[in-house]
Amino acid sequence: MHGPGSPAWLLVALCAATGAYCLLRMRSGVEEQRRAAGGEALMGFGMAAMAVPATVFSPPGWAWPLYAAVFAAAALRALWAARTGPHHLHHLVGTAAMVYMSLAMAASPASHHHAHTGAGVPLVTGLLLLYFTGYVLLAGARLVPSAVPAGGAAGVRWGDRPELARACRLSMGIGMVAMLLTM
């Protein structure tokens, strides 16, 4: 995940900004949105931390298993939430992908040198790439504006706007694709 400088910093900025906006969404008056925003903030900040260029910060050996443990706990929470609705399954796939990437980095013989190309199981990486690429295409298509009723979003707080939440999810999907491509 520690790729070349400029693209890595762009990924860090994208994921950190997404995480920050998701923290703001946690102030929503809608309980379901608050719950989803918390998990998405964790994903955004976790992805930002994993994308920091190795020339700037090289995590200690214990960091990757710690990341895996944090995201395994988030995956269990997503699995529990999935019993109430299938839309939580995407969170489960995302957190499982973070566990997978963390474990791949921990197990990589090059993990101490941060030459991370070739880490992970190619079949799993490929399946995750396929899933997240499809997700990005679908999420991008959902952002295409449809007919907006006059004054439709005027009374909605900017933190509660569904199109901004979808844009955050799209950003994280793009970030996940970028991170998986570097494995």
PDB file of C-alpha atoms in Angstrom:
ATOM      1  CA  MET A   1       0.000   0.000   0.000  1.00  0.00           C
ATOM      2  CA  HIS A   2       3.001   2.255   0.329  1.00  0.00           C
ATOM      3  CA  GLY A   3       3.293   3.291  -3.310  1.00  0.00           C
ATOM      4  CA  PRO A   4       5.032   6.212  -5.026  1.00  0.00           C
ATOM      5  CA  GLY A   5       5.010   9.567  -3.217  1.00  0.00           C
ATOM      6  CA  SER A   6       2.531  11.802  -5.032  1.00  0.00           C
ATOM      7  CA  PRO A   7      -0.211   9.223  -5.709  1.00  0.00           C
ATOM      8  CA  ALA A   8       0.138   7.922  -2.149  1.00  0.00           C
ATOM      9  CA  TRP A   9      -0.310  11.423  -0.719  1.00  0.00           C
ATOM     10  CA  LEU A  10      -3.367  11.968  -2.914  1.00  0.00           C
ATOM     11  CA  LEU A  11      -4.825   8.726  -1.557  1.00  0.00           C
ATOM     12  CA  VAL A  12      -4.002   9.802   2.021  1.00  0.00           C
ATOM     13  CA  ALA A  13      -5.724  13.154   1.447  1.00  0.00           C
ATOM     14  CA  LEU A  14      -8.790  11.563  -0.177  1.00  0.00           C
ATOM     15  CA  CYS A  15      -9.231   8.991   2.585  1.00  0.00           C
ATOM     16  CA  ALA A  16      -8.554  11.445   5.431  1.00  0.00           C
ATOM     17  CA  ALA A  17     -11.005  13.996   3.993  1.00  0.00           C
ATOM     18  CA  THR A  18     -13.609  11.253   3.612  1.00  0.00           C
ATOM     19  CA  GLY A  19     -13.017  10.128   7.191  1.00  0.00           C
ATOM     20  CA  ALA A  20     -13.333  13.702   8.444  1.00  0.00           C
ATOM     21  CA  TYR A  21     -16.625  14.231   6.609  1.00  0.00           C
ATOM     22  CA  CYS A  22     -17.926  10.940   7.988  1.00  0.00           C
ATOM     23  CA  LEU A  23     -17.110  12.158  11.495  1.00  0.00           C
ATOM     24  CA  LEU A  24     -19.262  15.212  10.788  1.00  0.00           C
ATOM     25  CA  ARG A  25     -22.049  12.938   9.528  1.00  0.00           C
ATOM     26  CA  MET A  26     -22.037  11.267  12.951  1.00  0.00           C
ATOM     27  CA  ARG A  27     -23.822  14.397  14.226  1.00  0.00           C
ATOM     28  CA  SER A  28     -26.840  13.568  12.062  1.00  0.00           C
ATOM     29  CA  GLY A  29     -30.284  13.397  13.592  1.00  0.00           C
ATOM     30  CA  VAL A  30     -30.856  10.087  11.779  1.00  0.00           C
ATOM     31  CA  GLU A  31     -29.651   7.164  13.913  1.00  0.00           C
ATOM     32  CA  GLU A  32     -28.919   4.814  10.993  1.00  0.00           C
ATOM     33  CA  GLN A  33     -26.804   7.483   9.318  1.00  0.00           C
ATOM     34  CA  ARG A  34     -24.828   8.060  12.530  1.00  0.00           C
ATOM     35  CA  ARG A  35     -24.033   4.356  12.810  1.00  0.00           C
ATOM     36  CA  ALA A  36     -22.959   4.025   9.190  1.00  0.00           C
ATOM     37  CA  ALA A  37     -20.907   7.224   9.381  1.00  0.00           C
ATOM     38  CA  GLY A  38     -18.891   5.922  12.344  1.00  0.00           C
ATOM     39  CA  GLY A  39     -17.832   2.788  10.497  1.00  0.00           C
ATOM     40  CA  GLU A  40     -17.087   4.781   7.371  1.00  0.00           C
ATOM     41  CA  ALA A  41     -14.951   7.254   9.352  1.00  0.00           C
ATOM     42  CA  LEU A  42     -12.935   4.332  10.738  1.00  0.00           C
ATOM     43  CA  MET A  43     -12.454   3.007   7.204  1.00  0.00           C
ATOM     44  CA  GLY A  44     -11.431   6.399   5.833  1.00  0.00           C
ATOM     45  CA  PHE A  45      -8.858   7.095   8.540  1.00  0.00           C
ATOM     46  CA  GLY A  46      -7.588   3.493   8.472  1.00  0.00           C
ATOM     47  CA  MET A  47      -7.102   3.658   4.722  1.00  0.00           C
ATOM     48  CA  ALA A  48      -5.353   7.024   5.052  1.00  0.00           C
ATOM     49  CA  ALA A  49      -2.954   5.603   7.656  1.00  0.00           C
ATOM     50  CA  MET A  50      -2.182   2.569   5.508  1.00  0.00           C
ATOM     51  CA  ALA A  51      -1.489   4.731   2.455  1.00  0.00           C
ATOM     52  CA  VAL A  52       1.142   7.013   4.025  1.00  0.00           C
ATOM     53  CA  PRO A  53       4.340   6.658   1.939  1.00  0.00           C
ATOM     54  CA  ALA A  54       6.935   4.399   3.592  1.00  0.00           C
ATOM     55  CA  THR A  55       9.578   7.068   3.026  1.00  0.00           C
ATOM     56  CA  VAL A  56       7.713   9.261   5.525  1.00  0.00           C
ATOM     57  CA  PHE A  57       6.540   6.709   8.066  1.00  0.00           C
ATOM     58  CA  SER A  58       7.340   3.044   8.290  1.00  0.00           C
ATOM     59  CA  PRO A  59       4.951   1.375  10.753  1.00  0.00           C
ATOM     60  CA  PRO A  60       6.502  -0.917  13.349  1.00  0.00           C
ATOM     61  CA  GLY A  61       5.978  -4.654  12.926  1.00  0.00           C
ATOM     62  CA  TRP A  62       3.155  -4.761  15.482  1.00  0.00           C
ATOM     63  CA  ALA A  63       1.083  -2.145  13.603  1.00  0.00           C
ATOM     64  CA  TRP A  64      -0.207  -4.487  10.877  1.00  0.00           C
ATOM     65  CA  PRO A  65      -1.636  -7.079  13.310  1.00  0.00           C
ATOM     66  CA  LEU A  66      -3.154  -4.196  15.302  1.00  0.00           C
ATOM     67  CA  TYR A  67      -4.818  -2.857  12.141  1.00  0.00           C
ATOM     68  CA  ALA A  68      -6.083  -6.388  11.427  1.00  0.00           C
ATOM     69  CA  ALA A  69      -7.537  -6.684  14.948  1.00  0.00           C
ATOM     70  CA  VAL A  70      -9.285  -3.296  14.766  1.00  0.00           C
ATOM     71  CA  PHE A  71     -10.815  -4.085  11.387  1.00  0.00           C
ATOM     72  CA  ALA A  72     -11.730  -7.630  12.458  1.00  0.00           C
ATOM     73  CA  ALA A  73     -13.741  -6.061  15.296  1.00  0.00           C
ATOM     74  CA  ALA A  74     -15.360  -3.696  12.772  1.00  0.00           C
ATOM     75  CA  ALA A  75     -16.104  -6.690  10.517  1.00  0.00           C
ATOM     76  CA  LEU A  76     -17.846  -8.475  13.392  1.00  0.00           C
ATOM     77  CA  ARG A  77     -19.912  -5.353  14.023  1.00  0.00           C
ATOM     78  CA  ALA A  78     -20.799  -5.178  10.312  1.00  0.00           C
ATOM     79  CA  LEU A  79     -21.720  -8.861  10.347  1.00  0.00           C
ATOM     80  CA  TRP A  80     -24.024  -8.254  13.320  1.00  0.00           C
ATOM     81  CA  ALA A  81     -25.600  -5.254  11.576  1.00  0.00           C
ATOM     82  CA  ALA A  82     -26.076  -7.260   8.353  1.00  0.00           C
ATOM     83  CA  ARG A  83     -28.817  -9.279  10.049  1.00  0.00           C
ATOM     84  CA  THR A  84     -31.059  -6.168   9.862  1.00  0.00           C
ATOM     85  CA  GLY A  85     -30.439  -5.393   6.208  1.00  0.00           C
ATOM     86  CA  PRO A  86     -28.295  -6.436   3.253  1.00  0.00           C
ATOM     87  CA  HIS A  87     -26.878  -2.923   2.780  1.00  0.00           C
ATOM     88  CA  HIS A  88     -24.518  -3.664   5.689  1.00  0.00           C
ATOM     89  CA  LEU A  89     -22.855  -6.411   3.669  1.00  0.00           C
ATOM     90  CA  HIS A  90     -20.782  -3.804   1.815  1.00  0.00           C
ATOM     91  CA  HIS A  91     -19.341  -2.662   5.158  1.00  0.00           C
ATOM     92  CA  LEU A  92     -18.552  -6.288   5.925  1.00  0.00           C
ATOM     93  CA  VAL A  93     -16.700  -6.705   2.626  1.00  0.00           C
ATOM     94  CA  GLY A  94     -14.812  -3.434   3.178  1.00  0.00           C
ATOM     95  CA  THR A  95     -13.698  -4.299   6.696  1.00  0.00           C
ATOM     96  CA  ALA A  96     -12.784  -7.830   5.627  1.00  0.00           C
ATOM     97  CA  ALA A  97     -10.672  -6.327   2.826  1.00  0.00           C
ATOM     98  CA  MET A  98      -8.883  -4.146   5.377  1.00  0.00           C
ATOM     99  CA  VAL A  99      -8.208  -7.213   7.556  1.00  0.00           C
ATOM    100  CA  TYR A 100      -6.906  -9.045   4.481  1.00  0.00           C
ATOM    101  CA  MET A 101      -4.595  -6.194   3.469  1.00  0.00           C
ATOM    102  CA  SER A 102      -3.305  -5.786   7.023  1.00  0.00           C
ATOM    103  CA  LEU A 103      -2.549  -9.484   7.348  1.00  0.00           C
ATOM    104  CA  ALA A 104      -0.921  -9.539   3.919  1.00  0.00           C
ATOM    105  CA  MET A 105       1.359  -6.695   4.973  1.00  0.00           C
ATOM    106  CA  ALA A 106       2.166  -8.429   8.285  1.00  0.00           C
ATOM    107  CA  ALA A 107       2.973 -11.720   6.526  1.00  0.00           C
ATOM    108  CA  SER A 108       4.905 -10.172   3.668  1.00  0.00           C
ATOM    109  CA  PRO A 109       8.599 -10.998   3.906  1.00  0.00           C
ATOM    110  CA  ALA A 110       9.252  -7.541   2.504  1.00  0.00           C
ATOM    111  CA  SER A 111       7.075  -5.859   5.147  1.00  0.00           C
ATOM    112  CA  HIS A 112      10.109  -4.463   6.882  1.00  0.00           C
ATOM    113  CA  HIS A 113      11.387  -2.920   3.645  1.00  0.00           C
ATOM    114  CA  HIS A 114       8.004  -1.765   2.309  1.00  0.00           C
ATOM    115  CA  ALA A 115       8.471  -3.246  -1.130  1.00  0.00           C
ATOM    116  CA  HIS A 116       4.861  -4.401  -1.020  1.00  0.00           C
ATOM    117  CA  THR A 117       4.359  -5.568  -4.538  1.00  0.00           C
ATOM    118  CA  GLY A 118       3.272  -9.175  -4.602  1.00  0.00           C
ATOM    119  CA  ALA A 119       1.794  -9.222  -1.077  1.00  0.00           C
ATOM    120  CA  GLY A 120      -1.413 -11.156  -0.596  1.00  0.00           C
ATOM    121  CA  VAL A 121      -3.095 -14.030  -2.367  1.00  0.00           C
ATOM    122  CA  PRO A 122      -3.635 -13.151  -6.044  1.00  0.00           C
ATOM    123  CA  LEU A 123      -7.073 -14.809  -6.221  1.00  0.00           C
ATOM    124  CA  VAL A 124      -8.362 -12.973  -3.123  1.00  0.00           C
ATOM    125  CA  THR A 125      -6.850  -9.699  -4.295  1.00  0.00           C
ATOM    126  CA  GLY A 126      -8.432 -10.198  -7.719  1.00  0.00           C
ATOM    127  CA  LEU A 127     -11.867 -10.961  -6.276  1.00  0.00           C
ATOM    128  CA  LEU A 128     -11.698  -7.889  -4.031  1.00  0.00           C
ATOM    129  CA  LEU A 129     -10.590  -5.762  -6.996  1.00  0.00           C
ATOM    130  CA  LEU A 130     -13.503  -7.070  -9.031  1.00  0.00           C
ATOM    131  CA  TYR A 131     -15.964  -6.335  -6.220  1.00  0.00           C
ATOM    132  CA  PHE A 132     -14.701  -2.814  -5.510  1.00  0.00           C
ATOM    133  CA  THR A 133     -14.391  -1.916  -9.191  1.00  0.00           C
ATOM    134  CA  GLY A 134     -18.028  -2.933  -9.670  1.00  0.00           C
ATOM    135  CA  TYR A 135     -18.979  -1.007  -6.552  1.00  0.00           C
ATOM    136  CA  VAL A 136     -17.200   2.137  -7.803  1.00  0.00           C
ATOM    137  CA  LEU A 137     -18.938   1.927 -11.181  1.00  0.00           C
ATOM    138  CA  LEU A 138     -22.340   1.414  -9.568  1.00  0.00           C
ATOM    139  CA  ALA A 139     -21.787   4.146  -6.946  1.00  0.00           C
ATOM    140  CA  GLY A 140     -20.597   6.550  -9.638  1.00  0.00           C
ATOM    141  CA  ALA A 141     -23.686   5.864 -11.715  1.00  0.00           C
ATOM    142  CA  ARG A 142     -25.868   6.554  -8.672  1.00  0.00           C
ATOM    143  CA  LEU A 143     -24.322  10.001  -8.341  1.00  0.00           C
ATOM    144  CA  VAL A 144     -25.546  11.055 -11.761  1.00  0.00           C
ATOM    145  CA  PRO A 145     -28.219  13.637 -10.961  1.00  0.00           C
ATOM    146  CA  SER A 146     -31.812  12.858 -11.728  1.00  0.00           C
ATOM    147  CA  ALA A 147     -34.645  15.326 -11.848  1.00  0.00           C
ATOM    148  CA  VAL A 148     -34.469  17.310  -8.595  1.00  0.00           C
ATOM    149  CA  PRO A 149     -37.742  18.710  -7.321  1.00  0.00           C
ATOM    150  CA  ALA A 150     -37.765  22.473  -6.787  1.00  0.00           C
ATOM    151  CA  GLY A 151     -36.363  23.240  -3.333  1.00  0.00           C
ATOM    152  CA  GLY A 152     -35.678  19.509  -2.797  1.00  0.00           C
ATOM    153  CA  ALA A 153     -32.488  19.826  -0.719  1.00  0.00           C
ATOM    154  CA  ALA A 154     -33.060  23.283   0.749  1.00  0.00           C
ATOM    155  CA  GLY A 155     -34.108  22.117   4.233  1.00  0.00           C
ATOM    156  CA  VAL A 156     -31.560  19.295   4.551  1.00  0.00           C
ATOM    157  CA  ARG A 157     -28.416  19.915   6.596  1.00  0.00           C
ATOM    158  CA  TRP A 158     -25.280  19.434   4.537  1.00  0.00           C
ATOM    159  CA  GLY A 159     -24.182  16.570   6.813  1.00  0.00           C
ATOM    160  CA  ASP A 160     -27.451  14.728   6.111  1.00  0.00           C
ATOM    161  CA  ARG A 161     -27.397  14.987   2.337  1.00  0.00           C
ATOM    162  CA  PRO A 162     -27.557  11.487   0.834  1.00  0.00           C
ATOM    163  CA  GLU A 163     -25.560  12.445  -2.270  1.00  0.00           C
ATOM    164  CA  LEU A 164     -22.622  13.507  -0.083  1.00  0.00           C
ATOM    165  CA  ALA A 165     -22.752  10.207   1.801  1.00  0.00           C
ATOM    166  CA  ARG A 166     -22.750   8.375  -1.554  1.00  0.00           C
ATOM    167  CA  ALA A 167     -19.797  10.496  -2.710  1.00  0.00           C
ATOM    168  CA  CYS A 168     -17.905   9.487   0.455  1.00  0.00           C
ATOM    169  CA  ARG A 169     -18.592   5.820  -0.204  1.00  0.00           C
ATOM    170  CA  LEU A 170     -17.487   6.270  -3.802  1.00  0.00           C
ATOM    171  CA  SER A 171     -14.253   7.920  -2.621  1.00  0.00           C
ATOM    172  CA  MET A 172     -13.521   5.047  -0.269  1.00  0.00           C
ATOM    173  CA  GLY A 173     -14.275   2.532  -3.010  1.00  0.00           C
ATOM    174  CA  ILE A 174     -11.817   4.287  -5.317  1.00  0.00           C
ATOM    175  CA  GLY A 175      -9.265   4.304  -2.509  1.00  0.00           C
ATOM    176  CA  MET A 176      -9.781   0.590  -1.926  1.00  0.00           C
ATOM    177  CA  VAL A 177      -9.233  -0.138  -5.614  1.00  0.00           C
ATOM    178  CA  ALA A 178      -6.023   1.917  -5.547  1.00  0.00           C
ATOM    179  CA  MET A 179      -4.769   0.130  -2.434  1.00  0.00           C
ATOM    180  CA  LEU A 180      -5.558  -3.318  -3.815  1.00  0.00           C
ATOM    181  CA  LEU A 181      -3.792  -2.480  -7.078  1.00  0.00           C
ATOM    182  CA  THR A 182      -0.568  -1.851  -5.184  1.00  0.00           C
ATOM    183  CA  MET A 183      -0.629  -5.290  -3.517  1.00  0.00           C
TER     184      MET A 183
END
